[in-house]
């Protein structure tokens, strides 16, 4: 499975937001929703080989994280309003344990931010999507269960970037221009699809 961890520096943990004004009332959850669509949805389908974590650091309290598991997810729609409604329902749910909980149609919620995600990921080959990283074309990509950390419209918080680098996550670039995060994810998925197609023994990406 491919994992994408989307770090929303301002994205709010509160379910009290207006579906008619997602960018203005959520700390730019819309950026993360577009990333979620790019990571998980293909034309008329869902990538059953991908998991996404939305890490929400905004809202003034403790961070919370929503995990969407493409292996079991259902009723995922490409439009932001429907996706925001699903996220809102999850944010209105209490997580009982100290990990991901309250699973519904492939979505689960946890209290906590990067720490809870790292615990859930276990040992993985990690990459950080950075404009000045190593070119994804030519970089050795781990195809079985890579994890990609992605910044939001503000990029990465410096302390988080330090932490990711400190744990050995490899900076990876998808090209010379700074793109919207969802476009960067689409390009990574494309590179993985191509690499999986030519790699002996690997299952074709769906
Ligand atoms: C809009 S960009 C961040 C903008 C800019 N770094 C800043 O500080 O305002 C959002 C995220 O998309 C990813 N990204 C954008 N362009 C990229 C590229 N050329 N290569 C790799 N990742 C990229 C990075 O994870 C980045 O943090």
PDB file of C-alpha atoms and ligand atoms in Angstrom:
ATOM      1  CA  UNK A   1       0.000   0.000   0.000  1.00  0.00           C
ATOM      2  CA  UNK A   2       0.973   3.574  -0.716  1.00  0.00           C
ATOM      3  CA  UNK A   3       0.493   6.050   2.115  1.00  0.00           C
ATOM      4  CA  UNK A   4       0.182   9.843   1.843  1.00  0.00           C
ATOM      5  CA  UNK A   5       0.361  11.982   4.978  1.00  0.00           C
ATOM      6  CA  UNK A   6      -1.076  15.474   4.435  1.00  0.00           C
ATOM      7  CA  UNK A   7      -0.029  17.985   7.051  1.00  0.00           C
ATOM      8  CA  UNK A   8      -2.558  20.797   7.418  1.00  0.00           C
ATOM      9  CA  UNK A   9      -0.906  23.513   9.500  1.00  0.00           C
ATOM     10  CA  UNK A  10      -4.107  25.511   9.921  1.00  0.00           C
ATOM     11  CA  UNK A  11      -6.768  22.945   9.012  1.00  0.00           C
ATOM     12  CA  UNK A  12      -9.317  22.956  11.797  1.00  0.00           C
ATOM     13  CA  UNK A  13     -10.252  20.031  14.016  1.00  0.00           C
ATOM     14  CA  UNK A  14     -13.692  21.556  14.597  1.00  0.00           C
ATOM     15  CA  UNK A  15     -16.747  20.042  12.896  1.00  0.00           C
ATOM     16  CA  UNK A  16     -18.467  23.453  13.093  1.00  0.00           C
ATOM     17  CA  UNK A  17     -17.882  24.748   9.615  1.00  0.00           C
ATOM     18  CA  UNK A  18     -19.953  25.876   6.670  1.00  0.00           C
ATOM     19  CA  UNK A  19     -20.185  23.534   3.693  1.00  0.00           C
ATOM     20  CA  UNK A  20     -20.925  26.622   1.592  1.00  0.00           C
ATOM     21  CA  UNK A  21     -17.598  28.212   2.554  1.00  0.00           C
ATOM     22  CA  UNK A  22     -15.095  25.421   3.161  1.00  0.00           C
ATOM     23  CA  UNK A  23     -11.934  27.494   2.464  1.00  0.00           C
ATOM     24  CA  UNK A  24     -13.102  30.371   4.665  1.00  0.00           C
ATOM     25  CA  UNK A  25     -14.334  28.397   7.668  1.00  0.00           C
ATOM     26  CA  UNK A  26     -11.984  25.396   7.980  1.00  0.00           C
ATOM     27  CA  UNK A  27      -8.408  26.730   7.904  1.00  0.00           C
ATOM     28  CA  UNK A  28      -8.164  25.582   4.278  1.00  0.00           C
ATOM     29  CA  UNK A  29      -9.417  22.027   4.636  1.00  0.00           C
ATOM     30  CA  UNK A  30     -10.212  22.375   0.914  1.00  0.00           C
ATOM     31  CA  UNK A  31      -6.479  22.006   0.167  1.00  0.00           C
ATOM     32  CA  UNK A  32      -6.415  18.668   1.998  1.00  0.00           C
ATOM     33  CA  UNK A  33      -9.642  17.511   0.351  1.00  0.00           C
ATOM     34  CA  UNK A  34      -8.173  18.055  -3.098  1.00  0.00           C
ATOM     35  CA  UNK A  35      -5.093  16.108  -1.983  1.00  0.00           C
ATOM     36  CA  UNK A  36      -7.339  13.313  -0.781  1.00  0.00           C
ATOM     37  CA  UNK A  37      -9.072  13.193  -4.158  1.00  0.00           C
ATOM     38  CA  UNK A  38      -5.752  13.128  -6.037  1.00  0.00           C
ATOM     39  CA  UNK A  39      -4.346  10.376  -3.851  1.00  0.00           C
ATOM     40  CA  UNK A  40      -7.401   8.124  -3.741  1.00  0.00           C
ATOM     41  CA  UNK A  41      -9.610   8.621  -6.774  1.00  0.00           C
ATOM     42  CA  UNK A  42      -9.134   7.700 -10.400  1.00  0.00           C
ATOM     43  CA  UNK A  43     -11.632   8.037 -13.209  1.00  0.00           C
ATOM     44  CA  UNK A  44     -14.718   6.107 -12.066  1.00  0.00           C
ATOM     45  CA  UNK A  45     -12.835   4.364  -9.310  1.00  0.00           C
ATOM     46  CA  UNK A  46     -10.906   4.248  -6.107  1.00  0.00           C
ATOM     47  CA  UNK A  47      -7.289   3.276  -5.620  1.00  0.00           C
ATOM     48  CA  UNK A  48      -7.491   0.168  -3.465  1.00  0.00           C
ATOM     49  CA  UNK A  49      -3.732   0.398  -2.892  1.00  0.00           C
ATOM     50  CA  UNK A  50      -3.647   3.798  -1.144  1.00  0.00           C
ATOM     51  CA  UNK A  51      -4.182   5.192   2.364  1.00  0.00           C
ATOM     52  CA  UNK A  52      -4.374   8.886   3.219  1.00  0.00           C
ATOM     53  CA  UNK A  53      -3.901  10.633   6.544  1.00  0.00           C
ATOM     54  CA  UNK A  54      -5.275  14.161   7.004  1.00  0.00           C
ATOM     55  CA  UNK A  55      -3.383  15.711   9.914  1.00  0.00           C
ATOM     56  CA  UNK A  56      -5.246  18.730  11.276  1.00  0.00           C
ATOM     57  CA  UNK A  57      -3.176  21.140  13.362  1.00  0.00           C
ATOM     58  CA  UNK A  58      -5.583  24.097  13.354  1.00  0.00           C
ATOM     59  CA  UNK A  59      -8.503  25.038  15.543  1.00  0.00           C
ATOM     60  CA  UNK A  60      -6.638  25.992  18.693  1.00  0.00           C
ATOM     61  CA  UNK A  61      -6.732  22.651  20.536  1.00  0.00           C
ATOM     62  CA  UNK A  62      -4.868  19.379  20.229  1.00  0.00           C
ATOM     63  CA  UNK A  63      -4.349  18.083  16.686  1.00  0.00           C
ATOM     64  CA  UNK A  64      -6.558  15.330  15.277  1.00  0.00           C
ATOM     65  CA  UNK A  65      -6.010  13.009  12.334  1.00  0.00           C
ATOM     66  CA  UNK A  66      -8.385  11.307   9.932  1.00  0.00           C
ATOM     67  CA  UNK A  67      -7.300   8.199   8.077  1.00  0.00           C
ATOM     68  CA  UNK A  68      -8.990   7.164   4.842  1.00  0.00           C
ATOM     69  CA  UNK A  69      -8.199   3.591   3.861  1.00  0.00           C
ATOM     70  CA  UNK A  70      -8.690   3.055   0.134  1.00  0.00           C
ATOM     71  CA  UNK A  71      -8.661  -0.736   0.621  1.00  0.00           C
ATOM     72  CA  UNK A  72     -12.053  -0.612   2.319  1.00  0.00           C
ATOM     73  CA  UNK A  73     -13.415   2.891   1.663  1.00  0.00           C
ATOM     74  CA  UNK A  74     -16.833   3.307   0.122  1.00  0.00           C
ATOM     75  CA  UNK A  75     -19.007   6.170  -1.085  1.00  0.00           C
ATOM     76  CA  UNK A  76     -16.051   8.474  -1.751  1.00  0.00           C
ATOM     77  CA  UNK A  77     -17.078  11.233  -4.158  1.00  0.00           C
ATOM     78  CA  UNK A  78     -14.728  13.572  -5.997  1.00  0.00           C
ATOM     79  CA  UNK A  79     -16.485  16.801  -5.081  1.00  0.00           C
ATOM     80  CA  UNK A  80     -15.167  18.804  -2.155  1.00  0.00           C
ATOM     81  CA  UNK A  81     -18.551  19.423  -0.583  1.00  0.00           C
ATOM     82  CA  UNK A  82     -19.387  15.737  -0.224  1.00  0.00           C
ATOM     83  CA  UNK A  83     -15.896  14.925   1.023  1.00  0.00           C
ATOM     84  CA  UNK A  84     -16.083  17.790   3.530  1.00  0.00           C
ATOM     85  CA  UNK A  85     -19.386  16.403   4.824  1.00  0.00           C
ATOM     86  CA  UNK A  86     -17.733  13.024   5.456  1.00  0.00           C
ATOM     87  CA  UNK A  87     -14.804  14.665   7.248  1.00  0.00           C
ATOM     88  CA  UNK A  88     -17.185  16.784   9.306  1.00  0.00           C
ATOM     89  CA  UNK A  89     -19.004  13.659  10.474  1.00  0.00           C
ATOM     90  CA  UNK A  90     -15.695  12.088  11.514  1.00  0.00           C
ATOM     91  CA  UNK A  91     -14.652  15.233  13.385  1.00  0.00           C
ATOM     92  CA  UNK A  92     -17.902  15.063  15.301  1.00  0.00           C
ATOM     93  CA  UNK A  93     -16.931  11.560  16.492  1.00  0.00           C
ATOM     94  CA  UNK A  94     -14.957  10.818  19.607  1.00  0.00           C
ATOM     95  CA  UNK A  95     -11.969   8.463  19.378  1.00  0.00           C
ATOM     96  CA  UNK A  96     -12.022   6.134  22.373  1.00  0.00           C
ATOM     97  CA  UNK A  97      -8.577   4.531  22.252  1.00  0.00           C
ATOM     98  CA  UNK A  98      -5.169   6.078  21.705  1.00  0.00           C
ATOM     99  CA  UNK A  99      -5.035   5.143  18.033  1.00  0.00           C
ATOM    100  CA  UNK A 100      -7.412   5.255  15.048  1.00  0.00           C
ATOM    101  CA  UNK A 101     -10.959   4.529  16.066  1.00  0.00           C
ATOM    102  CA  UNK A 102     -14.641   4.886  15.164  1.00  0.00           C
ATOM    103  CA  UNK A 103     -14.080   3.405  11.697  1.00  0.00           C
ATOM    104  CA  UNK A 104     -16.912   4.125   9.268  1.00  0.00           C
ATOM    105  CA  UNK A 105     -16.838   3.205   5.572  1.00  0.00           C
ATOM    106  CA  UNK A 106     -13.035   3.196   5.581  1.00  0.00           C
ATOM    107  CA  UNK A 107     -12.565   6.431   7.556  1.00  0.00           C
ATOM    108  CA  UNK A 108     -11.223   6.510  11.102  1.00  0.00           C
ATOM    109  CA  UNK A 109     -10.257   9.297  13.483  1.00  0.00           C
ATOM    110  CA  UNK A 110      -7.527   9.634  16.114  1.00  0.00           C
ATOM    111  CA  UNK A 111      -6.604  12.243  18.673  1.00  0.00           C
ATOM    112  CA  UNK A 112      -3.085  13.509  17.940  1.00  0.00           C
ATOM    113  CA  UNK A 113      -0.986  14.537  14.964  1.00  0.00           C
ATOM    114  CA  UNK A 114       2.280  13.244  13.537  1.00  0.00           C
ATOM    115  CA  UNK A 115       2.985  10.982  16.531  1.00  0.00           C
ATOM    116  CA  UNK A 116      -0.197   8.973  16.123  1.00  0.00           C
ATOM    117  CA  UNK A 117       0.439   8.704  12.370  1.00  0.00           C
ATOM    118  CA  UNK A 118       4.006   7.471  12.850  1.00  0.00           C
ATOM    119  CA  UNK A 119       2.785   4.830  15.285  1.00  0.00           C
ATOM    120  CA  UNK A 120       0.172   3.694  12.771  1.00  0.00           C
ATOM    121  CA  UNK A 121       2.649   3.601   9.882  1.00  0.00           C
ATOM    122  CA  UNK A 122       5.198   1.424  11.645  1.00  0.00           C
ATOM    123  CA  UNK A 123       8.552   0.965   9.942  1.00  0.00           C
ATOM    124  CA  UNK A 124       8.330   2.370   6.406  1.00  0.00           C
ATOM    125  CA  UNK A 125      10.419   3.861   3.663  1.00  0.00           C
ATOM    126  CA  UNK A 126       9.529   7.535   3.939  1.00  0.00           C
ATOM    127  CA  UNK A 127       9.797  10.416   1.495  1.00  0.00           C
ATOM    128  CA  UNK A 128       9.064  14.118   2.001  1.00  0.00           C
ATOM    129  CA  UNK A 129       7.713  15.936  -1.037  1.00  0.00           C
ATOM    130  CA  UNK A 130       9.895  19.016  -1.346  1.00  0.00           C
ATOM    131  CA  UNK A 131      10.476  21.333  -4.262  1.00  0.00           C
ATOM    132  CA  UNK A 132      14.273  21.073  -3.817  1.00  0.00           C
ATOM    133  CA  UNK A 133      14.395  17.308  -3.204  1.00  0.00           C
ATOM    134  CA  UNK A 134      15.893  14.596  -5.391  1.00  0.00           C
ATOM    135  CA  UNK A 135      14.133  14.213  -8.751  1.00  0.00           C
ATOM    136  CA  UNK A 136      11.500  11.468  -8.486  1.00  0.00           C
ATOM    137  CA  UNK A 137      12.613  10.334 -11.936  1.00  0.00           C
ATOM    138  CA  UNK A 138      15.777   8.430 -11.218  1.00  0.00           C
ATOM    139  CA  UNK A 139      15.325   8.198  -7.462  1.00  0.00           C
ATOM    140  CA  UNK A 140      15.005   4.627  -6.213  1.00  0.00           C
ATOM    141  CA  UNK A 141      11.335   4.320  -5.223  1.00  0.00           C
ATOM    142  CA  UNK A 142      10.098   1.727  -2.800  1.00  0.00           C
ATOM    143  CA  UNK A 143       6.948   0.312  -4.397  1.00  0.00           C
ATOM    144  CA  UNK A 144       5.546  -2.030  -1.739  1.00  0.00           C
ATOM    145  CA  UNK A 145       4.580   0.361   1.062  1.00  0.00           C
ATOM    146  CA  UNK A 146       6.122   3.804   0.659  1.00  0.00           C
ATOM    147  CA  UNK A 147       4.948   6.773   2.695  1.00  0.00           C
ATOM    148  CA  UNK A 148       4.965  10.335   1.360  1.00  0.00           C
ATOM    149  CA  UNK A 149       4.681  13.395   3.598  1.00  0.00           C
ATOM    150  CA  UNK A 150       3.081  16.377   1.869  1.00  0.00           C
ATOM    151  CA  UNK A 151       2.892  20.037   2.904  1.00  0.00           C
ATOM    152  CA  UNK A 152      -0.162  22.267   2.582  1.00  0.00           C
ATOM    153  CA  UNK A 153      -0.485  25.700   0.943  1.00  0.00           C
ATOM    154  CA  UNK A 154       2.053  26.957   3.528  1.00  0.00           C
ATOM    155  CA  UNK A 155       4.528  24.139   2.956  1.00  0.00           C
ATOM    156  CA  UNK A 156       5.901  22.417   6.094  1.00  0.00           C
ATOM    157  CA  UNK A 157       6.170  23.703   9.615  1.00  0.00           C
ATOM    158  CA  UNK A 158       9.981  23.946  10.220  1.00  0.00           C
ATOM    159  CA  UNK A 159       9.878  21.726  13.345  1.00  0.00           C
ATOM    160  CA  UNK A 160       7.955  19.019  11.470  1.00  0.00           C
ATOM    161  CA  UNK A 161      10.327  19.224   8.520  1.00  0.00           C
ATOM    162  CA  UNK A 162      13.285  18.778  10.911  1.00  0.00           C
ATOM    163  CA  UNK A 163      11.604  15.810  12.518  1.00  0.00           C
ATOM    164  CA  UNK A 164      10.887  14.119   9.181  1.00  0.00           C
ATOM    165  CA  UNK A 165      14.440  14.664   7.986  1.00  0.00           C
ATOM    166  CA  UNK A 166      15.749  13.442  11.353  1.00  0.00           C
ATOM    167  CA  UNK A 167      13.941  10.138  10.942  1.00  0.00           C
ATOM    168  CA  UNK A 168      15.563   9.659   7.559  1.00  0.00           C
ATOM    169  CA  UNK A 169      12.671  10.622   5.248  1.00  0.00           C
ATOM    170  CA  UNK A 170      14.104  11.320   1.833  1.00  0.00           C
ATOM    171  CA  UNK A 171      13.292  14.669   0.144  1.00  0.00           C
ATOM    172  CA  UNK A 172      11.743  13.997  -3.265  1.00  0.00           C
ATOM    173  CA  UNK A 173      10.857  16.502  -5.970  1.00  0.00           C
ATOM    174  CA  UNK A 174       8.323  16.026  -8.770  1.00  0.00           C
ATOM    175  CA  UNK A 175       9.760  18.816 -10.891  1.00  0.00           C
ATOM    176  CA  UNK A 176      11.223  22.299 -10.980  1.00  0.00           C
ATOM    177  CA  UNK A 177       8.069  24.310 -10.214  1.00  0.00           C
ATOM    178  CA  UNK A 178       6.333  24.664  -6.863  1.00  0.00           C
ATOM    179  CA  UNK A 179       2.939  23.057  -7.511  1.00  0.00           C
ATOM    180  CA  UNK A 180      -0.290  22.762  -5.616  1.00  0.00           C
ATOM    181  CA  UNK A 181       0.015  19.861  -3.223  1.00  0.00           C
ATOM    182  CA  UNK A 182      -2.738  17.848  -4.967  1.00  0.00           C
ATOM    183  CA  UNK A 183      -0.918  18.161  -8.294  1.00  0.00           C
ATOM    184  CA  UNK A 184       2.327  16.996  -6.687  1.00  0.00           C
ATOM    185  CA  UNK A 185       0.471  13.930  -5.341  1.00  0.00           C
ATOM    186  CA  UNK A 186      -1.033  13.155  -8.758  1.00  0.00           C
ATOM    187  CA  UNK A 187       2.470  13.168 -10.221  1.00  0.00           C
ATOM    188  CA  UNK A 188       3.798  10.836  -7.525  1.00  0.00           C
ATOM    189  CA  UNK A 189       0.910   8.421  -8.077  1.00  0.00           C
ATOM    190  CA  UNK A 190       1.650   8.535 -11.788  1.00  0.00           C
ATOM    191  CA  UNK A 191       5.330   7.745 -11.227  1.00  0.00           C
ATOM    192  CA  UNK A 192       4.383   4.859  -8.939  1.00  0.00           C
ATOM    193  CA  UNK A 193       1.876   3.549 -11.497  1.00  0.00           C
ATOM    194  CA  UNK A 194       4.538   3.624 -14.182  1.00  0.00           C
ATOM    195  CA  UNK A 195       7.192   2.033 -11.982  1.00  0.00           C
ATOM    196  CA  UNK A 196       4.774  -0.693 -10.855  1.00  0.00           C
ATOM    197  CA  UNK A 197       3.974  -1.463 -14.488  1.00  0.00           C
ATOM    198  CA  UNK A 198       7.616  -2.090 -15.341  1.00  0.00           C
ATOM    199  CA  UNK A 199       8.750  -3.643 -12.072  1.00  0.00           C
ATOM    200  CA  UNK A 200       8.942  -7.456 -12.302  1.00  0.00           C
ATOM    201  CA  UNK A 201       6.650  -9.253  -9.909  1.00  0.00           C
ATOM    202  CA  UNK A 202       4.710  -6.233  -8.751  1.00  0.00           C
ATOM    203  CA  UNK A 203       0.962  -6.171  -9.021  1.00  0.00           C
ATOM    204  CA  UNK A 204      -0.381  -3.593 -11.461  1.00  0.00           C
ATOM    205  CA  UNK A 205      -1.702  -0.498  -9.677  1.00  0.00           C
ATOM    206  CA  UNK A 206      -5.458  -0.201  -9.912  1.00  0.00           C
TER     207      UNK A 206
HETATM  208  C1  LIG B   1       1.892  24.784  -2.469  1.00  0.00           C
HETATM  209  S1  LIG B   1       3.244  23.787  -2.026  1.00  0.00           S
HETATM  210  C2  LIG B   1       4.023  24.687  -0.710  1.00  0.00           C
HETATM  211  C3  LIG B   1       4.385  26.035  -1.139  1.00  0.00           C
HETATM  212  C4  LIG B   1       5.677  26.602  -0.642  1.00  0.00           C
HETATM  213  N1  LIG B   1       6.696  25.590  -0.345  1.00  0.00           N
HETATM  214  C5  LIG B   1       5.483  27.470   0.556  1.00  0.00           C
HETATM  215  O1  LIG B   1       6.261  27.363   1.493  1.00  0.00           O
HETATM  216  O2  LIG B   1       4.558  28.264   0.571  1.00  0.00           O
HETATM  217  C6  LIG B   1       2.469  22.488  -1.144  1.00  0.00           C
HETATM  218  C7  LIG B   1       3.241  21.212  -1.029  1.00  0.00           C
HETATM  219  O3  LIG B   1       3.196  20.504  -2.273  1.00  0.00           O
HETATM  220  C8  LIG B   1       4.375  19.729  -2.420  1.00  0.00           C
HETATM  221  N2  LIG B   1       5.040  20.196  -3.644  1.00  0.00           N
HETATM  222  C9  LIG B   1       4.760  21.276  -4.391  1.00  0.00           C
HETATM  223  N3  LIG B   1       5.573  21.356  -5.453  1.00  0.00           N
HETATM  224  C10 LIG B   1       6.406  20.289  -5.371  1.00  0.00           C
HETATM  225  C11 LIG B   1       7.492  19.815  -6.168  1.00  0.00           C
HETATM  226  N4  LIG B   1       7.882  20.450  -7.262  1.00  0.00           N
HETATM  227  N5  LIG B   1       8.106  18.681  -5.770  1.00  0.00           N
HETATM  228  C12 LIG B   1       7.722  18.020  -4.657  1.00  0.00           C
HETATM  229  N6  LIG B   1       6.715  18.428  -3.873  1.00  0.00           N
HETATM  230  C13 LIG B   1       6.066  19.548  -4.223  1.00  0.00           C
HETATM  231  C14 LIG B   1       5.216  19.953  -1.177  1.00  0.00           C
HETATM  232  O4  LIG B   1       4.968  18.937  -0.235  1.00  0.00           O
HETATM  233  C15 LIG B   1       4.705  21.304  -0.690  1.00  0.00           C
HETATM  234  O5  LIG B   1       4.929  21.506   0.690  1.00  0.00           O
END
